[in-house]
Short mmCIF file of C-alpha atoms in Angstrom, two decimals:
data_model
loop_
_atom_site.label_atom_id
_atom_site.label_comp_id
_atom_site.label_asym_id
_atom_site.label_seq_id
_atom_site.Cartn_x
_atom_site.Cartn_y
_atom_site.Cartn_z
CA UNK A 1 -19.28 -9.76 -0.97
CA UNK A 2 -21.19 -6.81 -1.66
CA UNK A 3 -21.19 -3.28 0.10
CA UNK A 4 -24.01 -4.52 2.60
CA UNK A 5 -22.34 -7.91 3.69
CA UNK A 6 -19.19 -5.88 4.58
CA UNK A 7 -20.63 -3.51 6.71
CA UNK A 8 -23.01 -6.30 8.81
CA UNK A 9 -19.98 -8.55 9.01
CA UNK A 10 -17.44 -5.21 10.47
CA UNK A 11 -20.63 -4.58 12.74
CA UNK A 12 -21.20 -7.63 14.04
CA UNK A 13 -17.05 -7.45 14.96
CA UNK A 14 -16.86 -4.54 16.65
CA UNK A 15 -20.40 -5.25 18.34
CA UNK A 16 -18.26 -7.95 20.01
CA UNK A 17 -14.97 -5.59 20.33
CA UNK A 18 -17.58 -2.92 22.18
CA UNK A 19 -19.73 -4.98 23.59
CA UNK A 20 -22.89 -3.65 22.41
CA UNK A 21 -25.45 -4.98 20.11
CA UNK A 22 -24.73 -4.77 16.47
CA UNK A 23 -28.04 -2.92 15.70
CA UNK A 24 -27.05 -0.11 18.45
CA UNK A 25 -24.67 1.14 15.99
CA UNK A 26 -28.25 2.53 13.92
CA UNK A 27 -29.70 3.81 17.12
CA UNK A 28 -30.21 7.68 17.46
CA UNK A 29 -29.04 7.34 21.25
CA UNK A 30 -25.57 7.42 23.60
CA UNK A 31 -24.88 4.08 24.68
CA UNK A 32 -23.14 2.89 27.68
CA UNK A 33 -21.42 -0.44 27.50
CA UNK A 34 -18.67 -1.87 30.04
CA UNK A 35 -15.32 -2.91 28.47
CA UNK A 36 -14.85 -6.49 28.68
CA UNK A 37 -12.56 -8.43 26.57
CA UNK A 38 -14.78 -10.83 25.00
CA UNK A 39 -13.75 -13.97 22.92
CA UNK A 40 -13.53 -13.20 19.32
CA UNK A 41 -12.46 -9.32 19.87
CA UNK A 42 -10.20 -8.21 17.64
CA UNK A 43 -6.64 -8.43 18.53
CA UNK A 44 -5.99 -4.99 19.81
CA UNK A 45 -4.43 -3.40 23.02
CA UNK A 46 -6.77 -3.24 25.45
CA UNK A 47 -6.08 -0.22 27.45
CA UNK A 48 -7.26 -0.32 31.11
CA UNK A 49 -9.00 1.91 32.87
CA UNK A 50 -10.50 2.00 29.48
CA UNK A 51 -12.89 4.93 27.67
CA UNK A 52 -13.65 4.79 24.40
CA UNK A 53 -16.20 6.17 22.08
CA UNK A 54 -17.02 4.52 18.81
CA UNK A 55 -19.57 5.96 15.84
CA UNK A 56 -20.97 5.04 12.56
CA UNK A 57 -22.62 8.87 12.29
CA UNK A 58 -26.18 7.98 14.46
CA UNK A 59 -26.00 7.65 17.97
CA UNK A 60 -22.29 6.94 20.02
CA UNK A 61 -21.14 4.07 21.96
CA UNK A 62 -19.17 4.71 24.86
CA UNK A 63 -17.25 1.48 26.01
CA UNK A 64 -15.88 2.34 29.82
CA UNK A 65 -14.18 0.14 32.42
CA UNK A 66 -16.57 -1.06 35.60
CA UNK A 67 -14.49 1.88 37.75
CA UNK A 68 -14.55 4.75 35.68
CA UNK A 69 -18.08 4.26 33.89
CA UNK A 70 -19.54 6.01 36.99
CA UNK A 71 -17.66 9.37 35.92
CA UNK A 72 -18.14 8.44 32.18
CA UNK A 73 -22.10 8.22 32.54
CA UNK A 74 -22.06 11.83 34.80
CA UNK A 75 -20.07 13.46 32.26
CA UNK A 76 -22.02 12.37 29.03
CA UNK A 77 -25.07 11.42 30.29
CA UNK A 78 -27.48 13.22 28.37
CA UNK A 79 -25.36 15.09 26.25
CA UNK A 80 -25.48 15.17 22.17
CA UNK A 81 -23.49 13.02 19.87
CA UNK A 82 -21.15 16.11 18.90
CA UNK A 83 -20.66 17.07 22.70
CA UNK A 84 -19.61 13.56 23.59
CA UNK A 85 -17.44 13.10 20.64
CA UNK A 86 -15.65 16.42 21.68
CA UNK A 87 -15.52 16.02 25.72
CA UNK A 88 -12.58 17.85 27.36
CA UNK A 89 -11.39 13.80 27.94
CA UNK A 90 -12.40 12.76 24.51
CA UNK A 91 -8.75 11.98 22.69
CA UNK A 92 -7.56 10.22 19.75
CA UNK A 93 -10.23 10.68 17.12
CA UNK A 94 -9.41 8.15 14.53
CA UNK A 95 -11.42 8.16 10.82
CA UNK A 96 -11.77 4.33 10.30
CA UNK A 97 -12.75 3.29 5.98
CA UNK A 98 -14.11 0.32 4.41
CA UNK A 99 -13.81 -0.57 0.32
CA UNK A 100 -16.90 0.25 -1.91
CA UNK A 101 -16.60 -2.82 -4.05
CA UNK A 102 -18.71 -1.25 -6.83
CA UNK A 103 -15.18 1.86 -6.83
CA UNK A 104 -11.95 -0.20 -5.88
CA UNK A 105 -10.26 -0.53 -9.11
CA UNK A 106 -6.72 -1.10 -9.84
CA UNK A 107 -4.97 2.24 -10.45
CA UNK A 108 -2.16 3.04 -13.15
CA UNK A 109 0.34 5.31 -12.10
CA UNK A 110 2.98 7.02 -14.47
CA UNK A 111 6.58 5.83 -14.23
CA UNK A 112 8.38 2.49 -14.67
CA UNK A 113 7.45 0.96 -11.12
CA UNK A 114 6.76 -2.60 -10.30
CA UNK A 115 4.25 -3.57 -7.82
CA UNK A 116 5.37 -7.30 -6.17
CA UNK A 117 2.44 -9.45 -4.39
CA UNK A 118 3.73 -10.21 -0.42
CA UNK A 119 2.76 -13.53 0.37
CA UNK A 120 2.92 -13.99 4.44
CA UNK A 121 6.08 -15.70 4.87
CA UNK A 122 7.68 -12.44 2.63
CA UNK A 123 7.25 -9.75 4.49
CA UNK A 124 10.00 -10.49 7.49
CA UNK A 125 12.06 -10.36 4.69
CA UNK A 126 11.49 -6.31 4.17
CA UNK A 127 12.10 -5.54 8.06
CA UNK A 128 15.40 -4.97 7.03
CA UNK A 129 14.26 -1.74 5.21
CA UNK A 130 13.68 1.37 7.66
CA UNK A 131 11.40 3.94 8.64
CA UNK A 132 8.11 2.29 6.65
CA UNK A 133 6.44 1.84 10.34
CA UNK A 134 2.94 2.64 9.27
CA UNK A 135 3.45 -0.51 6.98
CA UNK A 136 5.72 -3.01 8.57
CA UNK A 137 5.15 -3.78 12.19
CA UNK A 138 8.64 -4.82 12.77
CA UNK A 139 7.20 -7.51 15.14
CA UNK A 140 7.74 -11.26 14.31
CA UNK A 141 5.62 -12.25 17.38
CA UNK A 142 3.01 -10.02 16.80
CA UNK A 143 -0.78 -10.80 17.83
CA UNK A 144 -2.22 -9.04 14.31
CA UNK A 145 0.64 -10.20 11.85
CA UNK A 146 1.28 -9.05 8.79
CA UNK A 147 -0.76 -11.59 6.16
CA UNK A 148 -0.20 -9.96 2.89
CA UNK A 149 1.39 -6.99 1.21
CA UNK A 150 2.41 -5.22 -2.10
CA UNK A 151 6.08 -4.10 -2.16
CA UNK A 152 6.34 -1.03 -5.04
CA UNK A 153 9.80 -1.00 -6.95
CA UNK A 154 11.43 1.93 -8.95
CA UNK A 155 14.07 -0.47 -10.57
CA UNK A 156 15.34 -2.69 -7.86
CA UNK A 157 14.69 0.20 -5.43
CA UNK A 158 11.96 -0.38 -2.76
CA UNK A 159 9.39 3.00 -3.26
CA UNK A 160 6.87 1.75 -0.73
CA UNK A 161 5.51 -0.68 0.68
CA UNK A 162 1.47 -1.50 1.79
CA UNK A 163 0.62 -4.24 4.26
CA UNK A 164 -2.62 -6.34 5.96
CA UNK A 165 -2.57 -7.19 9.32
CA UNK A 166 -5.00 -10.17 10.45
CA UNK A 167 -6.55 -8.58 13.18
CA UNK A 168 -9.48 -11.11 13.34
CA UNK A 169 -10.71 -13.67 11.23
CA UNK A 170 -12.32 -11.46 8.54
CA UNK A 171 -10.98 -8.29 9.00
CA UNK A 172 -7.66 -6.87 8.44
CA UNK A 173 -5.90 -3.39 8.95
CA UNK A 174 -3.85 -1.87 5.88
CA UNK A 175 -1.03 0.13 6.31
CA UNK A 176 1.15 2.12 3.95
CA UNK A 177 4.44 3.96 3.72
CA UNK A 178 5.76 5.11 0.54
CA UNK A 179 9.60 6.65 1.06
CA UNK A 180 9.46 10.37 0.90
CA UNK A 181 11.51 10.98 -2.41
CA UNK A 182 8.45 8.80 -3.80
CA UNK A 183 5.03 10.58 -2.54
CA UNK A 184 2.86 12.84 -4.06
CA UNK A 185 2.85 10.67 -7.10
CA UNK A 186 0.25 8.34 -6.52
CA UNK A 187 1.74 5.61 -5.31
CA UNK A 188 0.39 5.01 -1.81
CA UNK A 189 -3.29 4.80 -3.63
CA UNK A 190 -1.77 2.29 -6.35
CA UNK A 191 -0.46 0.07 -3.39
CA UNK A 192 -3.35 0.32 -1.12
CA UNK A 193 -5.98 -0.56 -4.25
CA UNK A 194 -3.87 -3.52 -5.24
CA UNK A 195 -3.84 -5.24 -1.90
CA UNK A 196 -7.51 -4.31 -1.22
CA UNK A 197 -8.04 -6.07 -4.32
CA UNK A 198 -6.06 -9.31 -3.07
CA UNK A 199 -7.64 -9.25 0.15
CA UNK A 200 -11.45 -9.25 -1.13
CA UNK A 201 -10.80 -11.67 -3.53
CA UNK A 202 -9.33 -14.16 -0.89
CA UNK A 203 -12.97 -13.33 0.99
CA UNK A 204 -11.21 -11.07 3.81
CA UNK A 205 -12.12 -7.32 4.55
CA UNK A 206 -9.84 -4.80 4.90
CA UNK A 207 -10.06 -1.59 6.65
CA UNK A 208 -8.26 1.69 6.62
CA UNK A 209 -7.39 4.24 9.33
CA UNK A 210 -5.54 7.20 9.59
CA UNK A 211 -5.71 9.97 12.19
CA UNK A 212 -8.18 12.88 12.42
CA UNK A 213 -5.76 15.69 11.34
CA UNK A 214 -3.81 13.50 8.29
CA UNK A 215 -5.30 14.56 5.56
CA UNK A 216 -2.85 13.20 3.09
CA UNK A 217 -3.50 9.66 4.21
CA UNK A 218 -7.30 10.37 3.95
CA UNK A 219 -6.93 11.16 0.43
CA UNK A 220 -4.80 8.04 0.27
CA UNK A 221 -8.28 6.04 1.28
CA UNK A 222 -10.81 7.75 -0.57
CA UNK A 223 -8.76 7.68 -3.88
CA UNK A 224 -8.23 4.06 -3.56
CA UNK A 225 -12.06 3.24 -3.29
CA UNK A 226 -12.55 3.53 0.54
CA UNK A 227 -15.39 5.18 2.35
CA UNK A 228 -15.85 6.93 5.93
CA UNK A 229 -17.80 3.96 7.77
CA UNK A 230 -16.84 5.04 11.54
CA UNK A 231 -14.83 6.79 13.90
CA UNK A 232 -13.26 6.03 16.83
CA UNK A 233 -11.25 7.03 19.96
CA UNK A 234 -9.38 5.21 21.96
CA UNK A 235 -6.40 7.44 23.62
CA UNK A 236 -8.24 8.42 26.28
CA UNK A 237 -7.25 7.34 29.60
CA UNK A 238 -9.51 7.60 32.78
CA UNK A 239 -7.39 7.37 35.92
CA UNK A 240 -8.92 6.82 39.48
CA UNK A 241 -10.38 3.84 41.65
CA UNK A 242 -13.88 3.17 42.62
CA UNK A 243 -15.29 5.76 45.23
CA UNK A 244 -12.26 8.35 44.53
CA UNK A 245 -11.98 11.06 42.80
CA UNK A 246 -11.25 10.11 39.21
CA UNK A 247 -9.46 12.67 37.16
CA UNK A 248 -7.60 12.19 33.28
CA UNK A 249 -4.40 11.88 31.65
CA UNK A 250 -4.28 12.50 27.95
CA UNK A 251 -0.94 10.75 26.69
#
């Protein structure tokens, strides 16, 4: 798959996720959709009353529950993309990354480490270890479970760990946690590159996300190939009932 495939594949998902058309993601406008939960969505919580905003850098789709979209439209109707995106009820800005094929690359690190393919059935096996929750789900019912991951070793000490989580059939979400006597040397991009790797050669796109103020971990994506593709927010929640007042919680 090349750069283009990716991107009208991911589009084509979360046109389906948003329930919008995947060519509204190139329109120039702010787009109102109503959150419904339609087959093939990826296999995410689905918040209710719901309000979120998603943007590949034209226009803004805002995906609202049927009882709250009435408040939604008054608030951002007519507004510009960077005064929806920062709305007083706006919260949870999330930088989302795909792999540039033509820049992910496996990357040498210095130090005797060992980097250990995860097939599927594998990774229960590392629940055991602690505090790697941006990595291990610690879940063995999960709805996105972990498919694949690469387990770093300084010796026969874990360092870190990166995982992929099958949230539909094509995409996947990577995670990472290196152990904090073992950052800052590299090793979370060595990980990440390795499975990305894995994944594209098994014909599966993964994706990368990390919060708007962690910078660390968006160094971690562009240094293992990734690139800014959209952003999203989805911790907004709309409270009220139709005909009522409606006011917000931000949790």
């Amino acid at each position: 798959m090349d750069n283009n495939q990716i991107m009208e594949i991911v589009k084509n998902q979360l046109a389906i996720d948003y329930n919008c058309s995947p060519d509204d993601f190139l329109k120039n406008d702010i787009i109102f959709t109503q959150a419904e939960k339609l087959p093939g969505r990826r296999a995410l919580p689905f918040r209710t009353p719901r309000c979120e905003i998603i943007s590949m850098g034209n226009g803004v789709i805002v995906n609202a529950s049927k009882d709250v979209m009435p408040f939604v439209k008054k608030r951002l109707n007519g507004k510009s993309k960077y005064e929806v995106i920062n709305a007083s009820f706006i919260y949870g800005l999330c930088h989302y990354y795909l792999p540039d094929v033509e820049k992910i690359k496996i990357i040498d690190i210095n130090g005797n480490y060992t980097f250990k393919i995860l097939e599927q059935k594998e990774i229960h096996n590392y629940y055991k270890y602690k505090n790697l929750n941006n990595a291990l789900q610690y879940n063995t019912e999960s709805l996105s479970p972990e498919i694949l991951g690469i387990a770093v070793f300084d010796g026969d000490t874990l360092a870190g760990i990166a995982c992929a989580t099958a949230d539909c059939e094509k995409m996947c979400q990577i995670g990472v946690d290196i152990l904090p006597e073992y950052r800052h040397q590299g090793i979370a991009s060595a990980g990440v590159s390795r499975l990305t790797s894995e994944l594209l050669n098994r014909g599966l796109i993964p994706y990368y996300f990390t919060d708007n103020s962690n910078l660390p971990s968006q160094k971690t994506a562009i240094a293992s190939g990734y690139y800014p593709a959209w952003i999203h927010s989805y911790k907004s929640k709309l409270i009220g009932k139709p005909y009522l007042f409606l006011n917000y919680l931000k949790f």
